Amino acid sequence: MASPANLNLQLLAAAGDPSDVTTIALAGVIAGAALRPAEYSAPIAGLGVEEFAWLLESEFPYLEWDAHLALRAQQKSAPRPSNSLDEFSDLLALLWDHRAEDDTRSLWLACAVSTACMSANHLWQDMGLPSRHMLGEVLQSHFPVLHGLNSGDMKWKKFFYKQLCDRAEVHACRAPSCTVCNDRPTCFGPEDGLPLAAFAPAAMAMHA
Ligand code: SF4
């Protein structure tokens, strides 16, 4: 299998529309599989093999057949996500419940965002995106209500987990509200930084 950097470039070169932000996000999450914890080494966790094959054919119609087959095999052999150790299924449900449309791309993206949340960097970095701004565009287009709820511009992973706690009526925060909380810098600090090294070539190509 190609390195994350090469696979990302390969996918973008094979995209039906390489300037489409959803396609760029899907390519980044697929290419970043090797950077995630082993239990989330599927190209996109939560999708069945046939659904994933349909995604590849739709988003990356010019992908060479051997790369297509290798990714399918990786999707098939990867562990299935379980909700016993983390919140993957809850995150997926949160996103899916806020979809703007009942379309396959929203499902693919919900799975992709949930998969990327299992890594340790800023969400936009773990999705292989060139900027946090592009993540906002992607979320706004598929999950506009959820995007709008983050009016305080919380860090995206923190925001999703706060939503899960609120849904479950779990009061994990020590302060009664964010405005008086000592942990505010942790939840609302800037999500700046550079794209992960594995995605730098694609980010540079987008800015060329
Ligand atoms: S700022 Fe404090 S109250 Fe708000 S989500 Fe973070 S930890 Fe919870």
mmCIF file with all atom_site columns, C-alpha atoms in Angstrom, residues 22 26 44 47 51 54-55 58-59 96 99 101-112 142-143:
data_model
loop_
_atom_site.group_PDB
_atom_site.id
_atom_site.type_symbol
_atom_site.label_atom_id
_atom_site.label_alt_id
_atom_site.label_comp_id
_atom_site.label_asym_id
_atom_site.label_entity_id
_atom_site.label_seq_id
_atom_site.pdbx_PDB_ins_code
_atom_site.Cartn_x
_atom_site.Cartn_y
_atom_site.Cartn_z
_atom_site.occupancy
_atom_site.B_iso_or_equiv
_atom_site.pdbx_formal_charge
_atom_site.auth_seq_id
_atom_site.auth_comp_id
_atom_site.auth_asym_id
_atom_site.auth_atom_id
_atom_site.pdbx_PDB_model_num
ATOM 1  C CA . THR A 1 22  ? -16.169 16.675 0.513  1.00 0.00 ? 22  THR A CA 1
ATOM 2  C CA . LEU A 1 26  ? -12.858 11.694 2.079  1.00 0.00 ? 26  LEU A CA 1
ATOM 3  C CA . ILE A 1 44  ? -13.267 4.701  6.603  1.00 0.00 ? 44  ILE A CA 1
ATOM 4  C CA . LEU A 1 47  ? -18.798 1.433  6.170  1.00 0.00 ? 47  LEU A CA 1
ATOM 5  C CA . GLU A 1 51  ? -20.601 0.732  0.444  1.00 0.00 ? 51  GLU A CA 1
ATOM 6  C CA . TRP A 1 54  ? -19.309 2.496  -4.170 1.00 0.00 ? 54  TRP A CA 1
ATOM 7  C CA . LEU A 1 55  ? -17.683 5.505  -2.508 1.00 0.00 ? 55  LEU A CA 1
ATOM 8  C CA . SER A 1 58  ? -18.250 7.625  -7.157 1.00 0.00 ? 58  SER A CA 1
ATOM 9  C CA . GLU A 1 59  ? -15.645 9.963  -5.703 1.00 0.00 ? 59  GLU A CA 1
ATOM 10 C CA . TRP A 1 96  ? -26.123 11.363 11.078 1.00 0.00 ? 96  TRP A CA 1
ATOM 11 C CA . ARG A 1 99  ? -27.608 15.516 8.305  1.00 0.00 ? 99  ARG A CA 1
ATOM 12 C CA . GLU A 1 101 ? -30.063 15.356 3.431  1.00 0.00 ? 101 GLU A CA 1
ATOM 13 C CA . ASP A 1 102 ? -30.589 11.600 3.399  1.00 0.00 ? 102 ASP A CA 1
ATOM 14 C CA . ASP A 1 103 ? -27.832 11.085 0.872  1.00 0.00 ? 103 ASP A CA 1
ATOM 15 C CA . THR A 1 104 ? -24.962 8.666  0.663  1.00 0.00 ? 104 THR A CA 1
ATOM 16 C CA . ARG A 1 105 ? -22.316 11.397 0.770  1.00 0.00 ? 105 ARG A CA 1
ATOM 17 C CA . SER A 1 106 ? -23.584 12.575 4.158  1.00 0.00 ? 106 SER A CA 1
ATOM 18 C CA . LEU A 1 107 ? -23.303 9.006  5.443  1.00 0.00 ? 107 LEU A CA 1
ATOM 19 C CA . TRP A 1 108 ? -19.789 8.640  4.012  1.00 0.00 ? 108 TRP A CA 1
ATOM 20 C CA . LEU A 1 109 ? -18.747 11.926 5.538  1.00 0.00 ? 109 LEU A CA 1
ATOM 21 C CA . ALA A 1 110 ? -20.312 11.138 8.930  1.00 0.00 ? 110 ALA A CA 1
ATOM 22 C CA . CYS A 1 111 ? -18.292 7.902  9.003  1.00 0.00 ? 111 CYS A CA 1
ATOM 23 C CA . ALA A 1 112 ? -15.159 9.731  7.831  1.00 0.00 ? 112 ALA A CA 1
ATOM 24 C CA . HIS A 1 142 ? -23.634 18.392 5.221  1.00 0.00 ? 142 HIS A CA 1
ATOM 25 C CA . PHE A 1 143 ? -24.473 19.126 8.872  1.00 0.00 ? 143 PHE A CA 1
#
